Amino acid sequence: MDLQSDLESRPVFVTGADGFVGSHLVDKLVELGADVHAFVRATSSGELNNIRQHSEEITVHRGDLRDKHSVDQALQSLKGHSDTLVFHLGAQAHVGESWDRPYETVDTNIKGTLNLLQSIVDLDLDIAKFDTAGTSEEYGNVKEEMVEKHEFDENDRVLLSERSPVNPTSVYATSKLAADFLTMNYYDAYGLPTVTTRMFNNYGPRQNPRYITGTIITQALERDIVELGNLTPKRDMCYVSDGVRGHLHVALEGTPGEQYVYGYGKNISMQEWTDTILEVGSEHGYWDLPEIVQDDERFRPGDSDVEELLVGYEKLHEETGWEPNVSWRDGIEQTIDWYANNRDAWYGRVDWR
């Protein structure tokens, strides 16, 4: 697939464009010459954190997904185009925060998705593809009564695919699952060319340091202990540039009405992930090996933690050729380097001080 020829001068609308994955997607779209429309949450300062370097090359729309009027106003600019791609990445995306701010999470992730879809219908926009970004958290833990519905790999580990049962265990996961269903509802009812994607645990530069990878790195850069919560869960960690390519492949080659899941294709316990990050950082001279301390207050509430996530991305690979390119150690090194050289971008956002 020639991304350049598929995207050059093509209108692309991105929600959450100034966020972690959204900003990396904007980087790639600008590089490929797309006509980028970035929908960012309006603030009193109007400051862009991650895409300000592109402010002269893109069209910025400031609004709020929860406010349909501002969504309508932004989407008006797509009138008259029939080849527009819409990437819906805007969300309250932190699992822990979804327990502290459940109403905002539901409003943003469910009502925000509904507003976006309904606005496209109300404005009678002719779009080429609408991609809603879901999450691996929607799968949750395997229920005993649903074991026979799951697939397993050669090591008897649950392999999660588009066919796997879902069992969300947090407000965040439930809200994202609802957004997925809404996206499919609008395909069924109105024929909107929608797809849903579930990325497995993206990490990389610019991620909020409250997520596990940034939490480990920022503590290691600043002090000689790293305080963490539950280290037994296993996650399928996928570097952000691979995640962005996944979105582009699905949007350009995916089948409307279908779901696509993808990640690294291997998982790792959070203990091993922590150890690997600290080893890589030590090898490259960022720190001496800090002590790892578990803090019960950092555990998720009750039984809401997901024990293990591992993706089978065969469908996306077979239909588009996508596969991850960045190894864990290479991705970790690039991520550490960004945090080490951009302290101003994260220092006031950590939750461990």
XYZ file of C-alpha atoms in Angstrom:
353
model
C 0.000 0.000 0.000
C 1.341 3.421 -1.008
C 0.275 5.667 1.876
C 1.591 8.790 0.151
C -0.569 8.424 -2.957
C -3.599 7.366 -0.884
C -3.385 10.351 1.470
C -1.794 13.273 -0.387
C -4.204 16.270 -0.336
C -6.944 14.029 1.073
C -9.139 15.561 3.799
C -8.676 13.772 7.122
C -10.552 14.695 10.313
C -8.933 13.629 13.608
C -10.553 13.927 17.031
C -8.198 13.882 20.001
C -5.614 15.245 17.576
C -3.458 16.853 20.260
C -3.397 13.749 22.439
C -0.907 10.923 22.572
C -1.862 8.671 19.643
C -3.712 11.486 17.858
C -0.638 13.710 17.677
C 1.489 10.893 16.260
C -1.239 10.255 13.689
C -1.222 13.964 12.772
C 2.580 13.828 12.414
C 2.262 10.984 9.934
C -0.624 12.552 8.018
C 1.255 15.847 7.629
C 4.351 13.943 6.478
C 2.222 12.208 3.835
C 0.687 15.462 2.617
C -2.897 14.980 3.826
C -5.302 17.900 4.333
C -5.514 17.520 8.112
C -8.429 18.837 10.185
C -7.549 18.540 13.873
C -10.395 18.610 16.402
C -8.988 19.542 19.808
C -10.661 20.267 23.107
C -11.128 24.002 23.562
C -9.269 25.566 26.479
C -9.083 29.156 27.661
C -5.483 29.434 26.457
C -6.072 27.650 23.169
C -2.594 26.167 23.529
C -1.601 23.085 21.560
C 0.702 20.737 23.460
C 1.744 18.149 20.892
C 0.910 19.461 17.413
C 1.815 23.144 17.664
C 4.688 22.520 15.235
C 2.049 21.793 12.573
C -0.213 24.768 13.285
C 0.585 26.390 9.910
C 0.076 23.141 7.984
C -3.247 21.939 9.400
C -6.715 23.294 10.161
C -7.396 23.352 13.894
C -10.998 23.152 15.133
C -11.478 23.876 18.829
C -14.538 22.444 20.507
C -15.760 19.643 22.755
C -17.112 16.269 21.701
C -19.828 16.629 24.339
C -21.056 19.842 22.687
C -22.800 18.915 19.439
C -22.860 22.496 18.166
C -19.057 22.685 18.166
C -18.877 19.250 16.493
C -21.294 20.441 13.784
C -19.268 23.590 13.219
C -16.044 21.654 12.782
C -17.518 19.034 10.453
C -19.081 21.696 8.216
C -15.643 22.182 6.689
C -15.850 18.701 5.149
C -18.915 19.523 3.042
C -18.387 18.811 -0.639
C -15.760 16.098 -0.145
C -16.459 12.415 -0.783
C -13.113 10.922 0.188
C -12.771 12.177 3.782
C -11.349 9.871 6.431
C -12.462 10.371 10.053
C -10.301 9.072 12.902
C -12.167 9.245 16.207
C -9.451 9.092 18.882
C -10.833 11.699 21.304
C -11.698 10.152 24.676
C -11.162 10.112 28.422
C -8.677 7.286 28.107
C -7.323 6.585 31.593
C -8.748 3.530 33.382
C -8.032 4.846 36.883
C -9.458 8.267 36.084
C -12.676 6.634 34.890
C -13.390 5.648 38.499
C -12.603 9.151 39.754
C -14.520 10.879 36.927
C -17.134 8.351 35.774
C -19.682 10.892 34.510
C -17.117 12.771 32.435
C -15.846 9.451 31.060
C -19.324 8.355 29.989
C -20.210 11.790 28.617
C -17.037 12.120 26.574
C -16.699 8.566 25.329
C -20.348 7.694 24.676
C -22.158 10.978 24.111
C -19.109 12.366 22.302
C -19.131 9.431 19.865
C -22.882 9.774 19.376
C -22.553 13.506 18.642
C -19.882 12.874 16.032
C -21.821 10.131 14.258
C -25.134 12.004 14.374
C -23.519 15.196 13.081
C -22.222 13.342 10.030
C -25.762 12.115 9.369
C -27.363 15.508 10.066
C -24.912 17.306 7.773
C -25.297 14.590 5.122
C -21.539 14.242 4.794
C -20.229 11.757 2.245
C -17.232 10.193 3.998
C -14.970 7.352 2.893
C -14.319 5.780 6.298
C -14.988 6.464 9.987
C -12.620 4.742 12.434
C -13.536 4.614 16.112
C -10.564 3.743 18.324
C -11.538 1.179 20.923
C -9.405 -0.539 23.553
C -8.192 -3.983 24.534
C -9.677 -3.284 27.978
C -13.096 -4.102 26.494
C -12.209 -7.812 26.674
C -11.638 -7.796 30.427
C -11.156 -11.148 32.173
C -12.404 -14.474 30.887
C -15.658 -15.562 32.513
C -15.745 -19.228 33.404
C -19.019 -19.763 31.566
C -17.519 -18.182 28.409
C -14.268 -20.184 28.249
C -15.513 -22.321 25.343
C -16.160 -19.173 23.301
C -12.494 -18.114 23.481
C -9.510 -19.079 21.330
C -6.232 -20.281 22.843
C -2.659 -20.342 21.537
C -0.254 -23.306 21.660
C 0.670 -22.369 25.250
C -2.981 -22.433 26.324
C -3.120 -18.642 26.666
C -6.255 -16.761 25.690
C -5.767 -15.213 22.245
C -8.011 -12.200 21.746
C -9.394 -11.457 18.308
C -12.421 -9.866 16.645
C -14.406 -13.003 17.553
C -13.631 -12.996 21.278
C -16.321 -12.303 23.917
C -16.140 -8.962 25.709
C -16.317 -8.385 29.454
C -15.464 -4.759 30.380
C -14.392 -4.336 34.008
C -14.043 -0.536 34.296
C -16.128 2.540 33.517
C -13.584 3.352 30.818
C -13.835 -0.065 29.139
C -17.637 -0.045 29.296
C -17.804 3.425 27.773
C -15.483 2.411 24.931
C -17.497 -0.732 24.234
C -20.637 1.397 24.024
C -18.844 3.703 21.563
C -17.937 0.667 19.449
C -21.563 -0.467 19.333
C -22.787 3.023 18.484
C -20.317 3.134 15.615
C -21.696 -0.137 14.249
C -25.302 1.028 14.818
C -24.712 3.893 12.408
C -23.311 1.505 9.818
C -26.374 -0.721 10.145
C -28.935 2.107 10.194
C -27.462 4.732 7.865
C -24.823 2.896 5.875
C -21.999 5.034 7.248
C -18.707 3.341 6.278
C -17.599 2.783 9.864
C -14.961 0.486 11.334
C -13.823 -0.054 14.901
C -10.249 -0.706 15.989
C -8.950 -2.089 19.262
C -5.318 -1.237 19.843
C -3.491 -3.205 22.514
C -1.643 -0.997 25.001
C 0.147 1.652 22.972
C 3.210 3.307 24.514
C 5.748 5.845 23.307
C 6.806 9.506 23.339
C 4.244 12.095 24.564
C 2.108 9.597 26.466
C 0.715 10.968 29.707
C 3.205 9.895 32.422
C 0.364 8.481 34.501
C 0.247 5.430 32.224
C 2.463 2.537 33.292
C 5.395 3.073 30.908
C 5.650 6.796 31.614
C 5.188 6.242 35.344
C 8.161 3.884 35.419
C 10.387 6.088 33.260
C 9.659 9.412 34.951
C 10.249 7.997 38.434
C 13.488 6.352 37.338
C 14.700 9.629 35.835
C 13.972 11.558 39.021
C 14.710 9.289 41.987
C 16.102 5.957 43.127
C 12.791 4.158 43.764
C 9.934 3.320 41.417
C 6.548 2.952 43.134
C 3.983 0.880 41.244
C 0.743 -1.009 41.746
C -0.092 -4.563 40.708
C 2.787 -6.067 38.686
C 1.248 -9.463 37.874
C -1.091 -8.468 34.967
C 0.196 -9.167 31.465
C -0.204 -6.714 28.603
C 0.426 -6.746 24.862
C 2.557 -3.608 24.454
C 2.537 -1.952 21.008
C 4.729 1.038 20.079
C 2.758 4.099 18.990
C 4.105 4.300 15.426
C 2.886 0.753 14.826
C -0.468 1.748 16.313
C -0.720 4.705 13.936
C 0.070 2.513 10.938
C -2.668 0.152 12.090
C -5.219 2.967 12.032
C -4.122 4.031 8.549
C -4.268 0.492 7.168
C -7.745 -0.074 8.578
C -9.052 3.267 7.313
C -7.677 2.749 3.808
C -8.189 -0.983 3.342
C -10.592 -2.174 6.046
C -14.135 -3.298 5.248
C -16.980 -1.044 6.465
C -18.982 -2.585 9.275
C -16.015 -4.647 10.468
C -13.818 -4.606 13.549
C -10.014 -4.891 13.582
C -7.804 -5.619 16.574
C -4.038 -5.395 16.672
C -0.992 -5.155 18.887
C 2.483 -6.592 19.252
C 1.262 -10.197 19.289
C 3.159 -11.067 22.483
C 2.469 -10.102 26.069
C 4.607 -9.424 29.102
C 3.934 -9.116 32.827
C 4.162 -5.629 34.285
C 6.997 -6.900 36.484
C 8.969 -7.980 33.404
C 8.018 -4.770 31.563
C 9.328 -2.711 34.479
C 12.525 -4.739 34.643
C 13.073 -4.334 30.890
C 12.543 -0.561 30.985
C 14.966 -0.165 33.902
C 17.555 -2.373 32.168
C 17.347 -0.439 28.885
C 17.602 2.898 30.687
C 20.587 1.706 32.694
C 22.334 0.357 29.593
C 22.014 3.754 27.899
C 23.141 5.744 30.928
C 19.840 7.355 31.919
C 19.936 6.011 35.486
C 21.390 3.451 37.855
C 18.966 0.615 38.526
C 16.294 1.972 40.940
C 14.478 -0.114 43.536
C 10.945 -1.279 42.653
C 8.363 -0.800 45.416
C 4.736 -1.955 45.249
C 2.124 0.377 46.733
C -1.325 -1.041 47.547
C -2.887 2.382 47.001
C -1.917 2.177 43.326
C -3.923 -1.008 42.715
C -7.185 -0.767 40.752
C -10.360 -0.974 42.868
C -11.846 -4.352 43.766
C -11.639 -7.006 41.068
C -11.510 -4.506 38.208
C -7.940 -5.253 37.086
C -7.591 -7.270 33.887
C -5.254 -10.225 34.364
C -3.968 -10.876 30.843
C -4.308 -9.406 27.349
C -2.798 -10.973 24.226
C -3.878 -10.147 20.676
C -4.202 -12.224 17.556
C -3.966 -9.704 14.686
C -4.292 -12.201 11.807
C -7.359 -10.518 10.291
C -5.648 -7.135 9.898
C -2.466 -8.801 8.606
C -4.310 -10.939 6.069
C -6.411 -8.047 4.725
C -3.809 -5.268 4.733
C -0.362 -6.758 5.402
C 0.022 -4.819 8.663
C 2.398 -6.143 11.307
C 4.367 -4.460 14.090
C 7.822 -3.150 13.151
C 9.239 -1.791 16.425
C 10.705 -4.195 18.980
C 10.034 -3.685 22.682
C 13.614 -2.690 23.497
C 13.831 -0.228 20.577
C 10.461 1.273 21.458
C 11.438 1.573 25.112
C 14.725 3.293 24.238
C 12.941 5.854 22.041
C 10.370 6.454 24.773
C 12.966 6.950 27.510
C 14.873 9.355 25.269
C 11.767 11.512 24.792
C 10.968 11.699 28.522
C 14.609 12.454 29.351
C 14.759 15.316 26.863
C 11.280 16.798 27.374
C 10.885 17.205 31.137
C 8.867 20.403 30.691
C 6.209 18.398 28.851
C 5.516 15.995 31.700
C 6.985 17.179 34.995
C 3.770 18.732 36.328
C 1.589 15.786 35.233
C 3.044 12.910 37.238
C 1.066 11.340 40.095
C 3.958 10.034 42.201
C 5.364 13.217 43.730
